[in-house]
Amino acid sequence: MMVQFNEILRFIQIYIVQLSVGGILFILMAILILKRSTKKLNQIVAMFFISIASSTIVNVTYAPLRISAFVEFLNILAYFLFNWAMVCLLLLNLLILRSTKLINFKIQIAIIVIWTIILIGLFPIGLLDGVRIDETTNWRPVWNLPFLLYGLGTGFFCMAIPTIYYSIKVYNNLEVEKLEKRWRLFIAGMVFYYIIWAGISIVNFVAIEIVRTIWGGILLFSFSAIYILYYGIAKQLQE
């Protein structure tokens, strides 16, 4: 009975919540943002949603597959894309705080390239027993400690901490109440994104079925809550 419930919850989590909210809806958000304007800030916010949507689509794609090595590679790729979105949040904050004159195109590209190179490190670690998905894991991802520490460590220290720091600085510089309110929503949406990222990482390391079930319920809310990030900043960029 519990196995049946877990499978139903997994189906809802992957094909209804992730695909509809994290995939289709996020792509539509990106299109709406770029349709209004293609200026730099809009491009960065759109790329954030596209990166998460791409991660979700990869995750949905490999869910029904039963080729161990291929599924493991796709799981790492999905995690890579989800983590890559972090650089968009950092750049957005830097550009708002410092402007494009100080954070010029070369610096932006350098930050993106460095973060991409760091994330590429997930693949050798993951493919060398860092990620395991086969019949013994019930085709659920199971991560080892080195892969978990690399993913969380690089994400927290290179992206999450600096981004939160700069977000607070941006908020402190705002003087219009309406902008302050929207920026608080942006920060809240960003925090939900980090919760999903950290939660996915820890749950895949712990690899306990009851923990996956509880996390699946939390994810139903958290994934949808990223929408407030769109309301907080992306909608404002369209005005």
mmCIF file of C-alpha atoms in Angstrom:
data_model
loop_
_atom_site.group_PDB
_atom_site.id
_atom_site.type_symbol
_atom_site.label_atom_id
_atom_site.label_comp_id
_atom_site.label_asym_id
_atom_site.label_seq_id
_atom_site.Cartn_x
_atom_site.Cartn_y
_atom_site.Cartn_z
ATOM 1 C CA MET A 1 0.000 0.000 0.000
ATOM 2 C CA MET A 2 2.838 2.383 0.944
ATOM 3 C CA VAL A 3 4.708 1.510 -2.270
ATOM 4 C CA GLN A 4 1.597 2.297 -4.296
ATOM 5 C CA PHE A 5 1.181 5.630 -2.489
ATOM 6 C CA ASN A 6 4.832 6.528 -3.101
ATOM 7 C CA GLU A 7 4.517 5.776 -6.811
ATOM 8 C CA ILE A 8 1.380 7.924 -7.083
ATOM 9 C CA LEU A 9 3.118 10.759 -5.227
ATOM 10 C CA ARG A 10 6.159 10.417 -7.492
ATOM 11 C CA PHE A 11 3.935 10.566 -10.582
ATOM 12 C CA ILE A 12 2.238 13.737 -9.289
ATOM 13 C CA GLN A 13 5.589 15.260 -8.321
ATOM 14 C CA ILE A 14 7.279 14.575 -11.672
ATOM 15 C CA TYR A 15 4.554 14.793 -14.303
ATOM 16 C CA ILE A 16 2.150 17.298 -12.756
ATOM 17 C CA VAL A 17 4.128 19.608 -10.453
ATOM 18 C CA GLN A 18 7.578 19.547 -12.035
ATOM 19 C CA LEU A 19 6.539 19.337 -15.688
ATOM 20 C CA SER A 20 3.664 21.822 -15.480
ATOM 21 C CA VAL A 21 5.149 24.334 -13.017
ATOM 22 C CA GLY A 22 8.893 23.815 -13.279
ATOM 23 C CA GLY A 23 8.841 23.080 -16.985
ATOM 24 C CA ILE A 24 6.023 24.509 -19.083
ATOM 25 C CA LEU A 25 5.090 27.446 -16.821
ATOM 26 C CA PHE A 26 8.702 28.561 -16.376
ATOM 27 C CA ILE A 27 9.272 28.516 -20.141
ATOM 28 C CA LEU A 28 6.138 30.626 -20.617
ATOM 29 C CA MET A 29 7.436 33.064 -17.986
ATOM 30 C CA ALA A 30 10.726 33.375 -19.858
ATOM 31 C CA ILE A 31 8.901 34.009 -23.139
ATOM 32 C CA LEU A 32 6.727 36.703 -21.536
ATOM 33 C CA ILE A 33 9.779 38.425 -20.060
ATOM 34 C CA LEU A 34 11.648 38.472 -23.374
ATOM 35 C CA LYS A 35 8.532 39.446 -25.319
ATOM 36 C CA ARG A 36 8.251 42.673 -23.326
ATOM 37 C CA SER A 37 11.941 43.540 -23.566
ATOM 38 C CA THR A 38 15.265 41.951 -24.488
ATOM 39 C CA LYS A 39 17.405 44.212 -22.310
ATOM 40 C CA LYS A 40 20.163 42.606 -20.248
ATOM 41 C CA LEU A 41 18.249 42.197 -16.972
ATOM 42 C CA ASN A 42 15.313 40.597 -18.779
ATOM 43 C CA GLN A 43 17.656 38.179 -20.540
ATOM 44 C CA ILE A 44 19.222 37.128 -17.237
ATOM 45 C CA VAL A 45 15.882 36.552 -15.483
ATOM 46 C CA ALA A 46 14.571 34.648 -18.514
ATOM 47 C CA MET A 47 17.694 32.480 -18.555
ATOM 48 C CA PHE A 48 17.130 31.632 -14.883
ATOM 49 C CA PHE A 49 13.683 30.221 -15.657
ATOM 50 C CA ILE A 50 14.894 28.512 -18.854
ATOM 51 C CA SER A 51 17.705 26.776 -16.972
ATOM 52 C CA ILE A 52 15.322 25.423 -14.315
ATOM 53 C CA ALA A 53 12.803 24.413 -16.989
ATOM 54 C CA SER A 54 15.546 22.568 -18.900
ATOM 55 C CA SER A 55 16.559 20.753 -15.717
ATOM 56 C CA THR A 56 12.954 19.745 -15.110
ATOM 57 C CA ILE A 57 12.463 18.490 -18.660
ATOM 58 C CA VAL A 58 15.631 16.367 -18.406
ATOM 59 C CA ASN A 59 14.392 14.991 -15.079
ATOM 60 C CA VAL A 60 10.995 14.113 -16.547
ATOM 61 C CA THR A 61 12.669 12.526 -19.582
ATOM 62 C CA TYR A 62 14.810 10.049 -17.651
ATOM 63 C CA ALA A 63 12.172 9.135 -15.027
ATOM 64 C CA PRO A 64 10.660 6.218 -17.024
ATOM 65 C CA LEU A 65 13.989 5.002 -18.480
ATOM 66 C CA ARG A 66 15.744 1.855 -17.252
ATOM 67 C CA ILE A 67 19.273 2.186 -18.689
ATOM 68 C CA SER A 68 21.415 2.724 -15.616
ATOM 69 C CA ALA A 69 24.460 4.563 -17.041
ATOM 70 C CA PHE A 70 22.321 6.820 -19.249
ATOM 71 C CA VAL A 71 19.883 7.626 -16.446
ATOM 72 C CA GLU A 72 22.751 8.475 -14.087
ATOM 73 C CA PHE A 73 24.222 10.857 -16.669
ATOM 74 C CA LEU A 74 20.853 12.571 -17.151
ATOM 75 C CA ASN A 75 20.381 12.906 -13.390
ATOM 76 C CA ILE A 76 23.729 14.698 -13.142
ATOM 77 C CA LEU A 77 22.804 16.862 -16.145
ATOM 78 C CA ALA A 78 19.491 17.834 -14.520
ATOM 79 C CA TYR A 79 21.328 18.795 -11.316
ATOM 80 C CA PHE A 80 23.917 20.716 -13.362
ATOM 81 C CA LEU A 81 21.209 22.768 -15.084
ATOM 82 C CA PHE A 82 19.325 23.437 -11.846
ATOM 83 C CA ASN A 83 22.538 24.630 -10.189
ATOM 84 C CA TRP A 84 23.588 26.657 -13.240
ATOM 85 C CA ALA A 85 20.541 28.899 -12.751
ATOM 86 C CA MET A 86 22.234 30.273 -9.624
ATOM 87 C CA VAL A 87 24.624 32.362 -11.699
ATOM 88 C CA CYS A 88 21.657 34.252 -13.162
ATOM 89 C CA LEU A 89 20.528 35.359 -9.698
ATOM 90 C CA LEU A 90 24.050 36.483 -8.807
ATOM 91 C CA LEU A 91 24.454 38.463 -12.039
ATOM 92 C CA LEU A 92 21.027 40.047 -11.626
ATOM 93 C CA ASN A 93 21.942 41.349 -8.175
ATOM 94 C CA LEU A 94 25.382 42.534 -9.271
ATOM 95 C CA LEU A 95 23.978 44.417 -12.266
ATOM 96 C CA ILE A 96 21.279 46.110 -10.195
ATOM 97 C CA LEU A 97 23.778 47.008 -7.473
ATOM 98 C CA ARG A 98 26.815 47.932 -9.580
ATOM 99 C CA SER A 99 25.364 48.631 -13.069
ATOM 100 C CA THR A 100 26.665 47.370 -16.426
ATOM 101 C CA LYS A 101 29.487 49.925 -16.360
ATOM 102 C CA LEU A 102 31.228 48.161 -13.488
ATOM 103 C CA ILE A 103 29.962 44.649 -14.266
ATOM 104 C CA ASN A 104 30.649 44.810 -17.994
ATOM 105 C CA PHE A 105 30.071 42.091 -20.578
ATOM 106 C CA LYS A 106 33.531 40.529 -20.118
ATOM 107 C CA ILE A 107 33.077 40.244 -16.365
ATOM 108 C CA GLN A 108 29.613 38.724 -16.840
ATOM 109 C CA ILE A 109 30.980 36.120 -19.259
ATOM 110 C CA ALA A 110 33.903 35.387 -16.926
ATOM 111 C CA ILE A 111 31.534 34.733 -14.005
ATOM 112 C CA ILE A 112 29.366 32.456 -16.158
ATOM 113 C CA VAL A 113 32.361 30.532 -17.545
ATOM 114 C CA ILE A 114 33.956 30.037 -14.116
ATOM 115 C CA TRP A 115 30.677 28.771 -12.628
ATOM 116 C CA THR A 116 30.111 26.468 -15.600
ATOM 117 C CA ILE A 117 33.612 24.990 -15.231
ATOM 118 C CA ILE A 118 33.031 24.435 -11.509
ATOM 119 C CA LEU A 119 29.746 22.654 -12.236
ATOM 120 C CA ILE A 120 31.326 20.448 -14.894
ATOM 121 C CA GLY A 121 33.159 18.868 -11.958
ATOM 122 C CA LEU A 122 29.849 17.229 -11.027
ATOM 123 C CA PHE A 123 30.141 14.851 -13.979
ATOM 124 C CA PRO A 124 33.396 12.996 -13.160
ATOM 125 C CA ILE A 125 32.453 12.806 -9.475
ATOM 126 C CA GLY A 126 28.930 11.647 -10.283
ATOM 127 C CA LEU A 127 29.884 9.122 -12.951
ATOM 128 C CA LEU A 128 32.575 7.612 -10.704
ATOM 129 C CA ASP A 129 30.038 6.151 -8.253
ATOM 130 C CA GLY A 130 28.868 9.559 -7.055
ATOM 131 C CA VAL A 131 25.392 8.907 -8.454
ATOM 132 C CA ARG A 132 23.780 5.486 -8.575
ATOM 133 C CA ILE A 133 20.430 4.699 -10.206
ATOM 134 C CA ASP A 134 19.510 1.085 -10.919
ATOM 135 C CA GLU A 135 17.155 -1.679 -9.849
ATOM 136 C CA THR A 136 18.823 -1.841 -6.405
ATOM 137 C CA THR A 137 17.823 1.793 -5.767
ATOM 138 C CA ASN A 138 14.327 1.267 -7.192
ATOM 139 C CA TRP A 139 15.462 3.571 -10.016
ATOM 140 C CA ARG A 140 15.693 6.498 -7.627
ATOM 141 C CA PRO A 141 18.913 8.557 -7.479
ATOM 142 C CA VAL A 142 21.275 7.752 -4.618
ATOM 143 C CA TRP A 143 24.224 10.111 -4.148
ATOM 144 C CA ASN A 144 27.414 9.500 -2.202
ATOM 145 C CA LEU A 145 28.996 11.980 0.223
ATOM 146 C CA PRO A 146 31.665 13.449 -2.123
ATOM 147 C CA PHE A 147 29.040 14.276 -4.765
ATOM 148 C CA LEU A 148 26.746 15.823 -2.137
ATOM 149 C CA LEU A 149 29.532 17.919 -0.607
ATOM 150 C CA TYR A 150 30.751 19.127 -3.993
ATOM 151 C CA GLY A 151 27.254 20.113 -5.095
ATOM 152 C CA LEU A 152 26.245 21.816 -1.849
ATOM 153 C CA GLY A 153 29.669 23.291 -1.092
ATOM 154 C CA THR A 154 30.166 24.992 -4.447
ATOM 155 C CA GLY A 155 26.566 26.163 -4.534
ATOM 156 C CA PHE A 156 26.554 27.668 -1.051
ATOM 157 C CA PHE A 157 29.967 29.311 -1.038
ATOM 158 C CA CYS A 158 30.232 30.383 -4.684
ATOM 159 C CA MET A 159 26.626 31.403 -5.337
ATOM 160 C CA ALA A 160 24.006 31.262 -2.563
ATOM 161 C CA ILE A 161 25.880 33.220 0.117
ATOM 162 C CA PRO A 162 27.140 36.004 -2.217
ATOM 163 C CA THR A 163 23.732 36.288 -3.899
ATOM 164 C CA ILE A 164 21.833 36.600 -0.618
ATOM 165 C CA TYR A 165 24.398 39.157 0.578
ATOM 166 C CA TYR A 166 24.009 41.307 -2.552
ATOM 167 C CA SER A 167 20.212 40.920 -2.462
ATOM 168 C CA ILE A 168 20.145 42.391 1.035
ATOM 169 C CA LYS A 169 22.396 45.247 -0.108
ATOM 170 C CA VAL A 170 20.046 45.971 -3.012
ATOM 171 C CA TYR A 171 17.072 45.971 -0.626
ATOM 172 C CA ASN A 172 18.814 48.381 1.751
ATOM 173 C CA ASN A 173 19.432 50.776 -1.150
ATOM 174 C CA LEU A 174 15.767 50.899 -2.175
ATOM 175 C CA GLU A 175 13.777 53.926 -1.109
ATOM 176 C CA VAL A 176 10.402 53.304 -2.756
ATOM 177 C CA GLU A 177 7.975 51.209 -0.683
ATOM 178 C CA LYS A 178 6.526 49.435 -3.723
ATOM 179 C CA LEU A 179 10.005 48.371 -4.848
ATOM 180 C CA GLU A 180 10.904 47.231 -1.333
ATOM 181 C CA LYS A 181 7.806 45.035 -1.200
ATOM 182 C CA ARG A 182 8.550 43.439 -4.557
ATOM 183 C CA TRP A 183 12.191 42.900 -3.672
ATOM 184 C CA ARG A 184 11.143 41.108 -0.486
ATOM 185 C CA LEU A 185 9.038 38.813 -2.663
ATOM 186 C CA PHE A 186 12.014 38.284 -4.945
ATOM 187 C CA ILE A 187 14.197 37.296 -1.980
ATOM 188 C CA ALA A 188 11.473 34.937 -0.704
ATOM 189 C CA GLY A 189 11.207 33.279 -4.124
ATOM 190 C CA MET A 190 14.979 32.977 -4.277
ATOM 191 C CA VAL A 191 15.031 31.311 -0.848
ATOM 192 C CA PHE A 192 12.439 28.763 -2.015
ATOM 193 C CA TYR A 193 14.678 28.008 -5.003
ATOM 194 C CA TYR A 194 17.604 27.351 -2.649
ATOM 195 C CA ILE A 195 15.370 25.207 -0.429
ATOM 196 C CA ILE A 196 14.453 23.031 -3.412
ATOM 197 C CA TRP A 197 18.100 22.773 -4.453
ATOM 198 C CA ALA A 198 19.352 21.843 -0.971
ATOM 199 C CA GLY A 199 16.382 19.551 -0.367
ATOM 200 C CA ILE A 200 16.927 17.599 -3.579
ATOM 201 C CA SER A 201 20.607 17.209 -2.703
ATOM 202 C CA ILE A 202 20.048 15.990 0.857
ATOM 203 C CA VAL A 203 17.122 13.701 0.011
ATOM 204 C CA ASN A 204 19.114 11.980 -2.734
ATOM 205 C CA PHE A 205 21.993 11.452 -0.306
ATOM 206 C CA VAL A 206 19.853 10.158 2.569
ATOM 207 C CA ALA A 207 17.891 7.956 0.121
ATOM 208 C CA ILE A 208 15.253 6.877 2.651
ATOM 209 C CA GLU A 209 11.809 6.260 1.188
ATOM 210 C CA ILE A 210 9.846 7.992 3.941
ATOM 211 C CA VAL A 211 12.109 11.047 3.596
ATOM 212 C CA ARG A 212 11.472 11.077 -0.161
ATOM 213 C CA THR A 213 7.729 10.916 0.522
ATOM 214 C CA ILE A 214 7.815 13.827 2.969
ATOM 215 C CA TRP A 215 10.025 15.828 0.621
ATOM 216 C CA GLY A 216 7.625 15.136 -2.240
ATOM 217 C CA GLY A 217 4.874 16.842 -0.246
ATOM 218 C CA ILE A 218 7.093 19.825 0.565
ATOM 219 C CA LEU A 219 8.127 20.097 -3.072
ATOM 220 C CA LEU A 220 4.502 20.471 -4.165
ATOM 221 C CA PHE A 221 4.447 23.817 -2.362
ATOM 222 C CA SER A 222 8.045 24.985 -2.744
ATOM 223 C CA PHE A 223 8.253 24.550 -6.520
ATOM 224 C CA SER A 224 5.105 26.609 -7.046
ATOM 225 C CA ALA A 225 6.377 29.242 -4.604
ATOM 226 C CA ILE A 226 9.239 30.167 -6.964
ATOM 227 C CA TYR A 227 6.524 31.996 -8.915
ATOM 228 C CA ILE A 228 6.707 34.819 -6.368
ATOM 229 C CA LEU A 229 10.257 35.436 -7.593
ATOM 230 C CA TYR A 230 8.701 36.139 -10.989
ATOM 231 C CA TYR A 231 6.157 38.472 -9.427
ATOM 232 C CA GLY A 232 8.795 40.182 -7.337
ATOM 233 C CA ILE A 233 11.301 41.046 -10.062
ATOM 234 C CA ALA A 234 10.416 39.713 -13.508
ATOM 235 C CA LYS A 235 7.025 41.409 -13.616
ATOM 236 C CA GLN A 236 8.679 44.626 -12.522
ATOM 237 C CA LEU A 237 11.207 44.371 -15.369
ATOM 238 C CA GLN A 238 8.335 44.292 -17.845
ATOM 239 C CA GLU A 239 6.957 47.619 -16.682
#
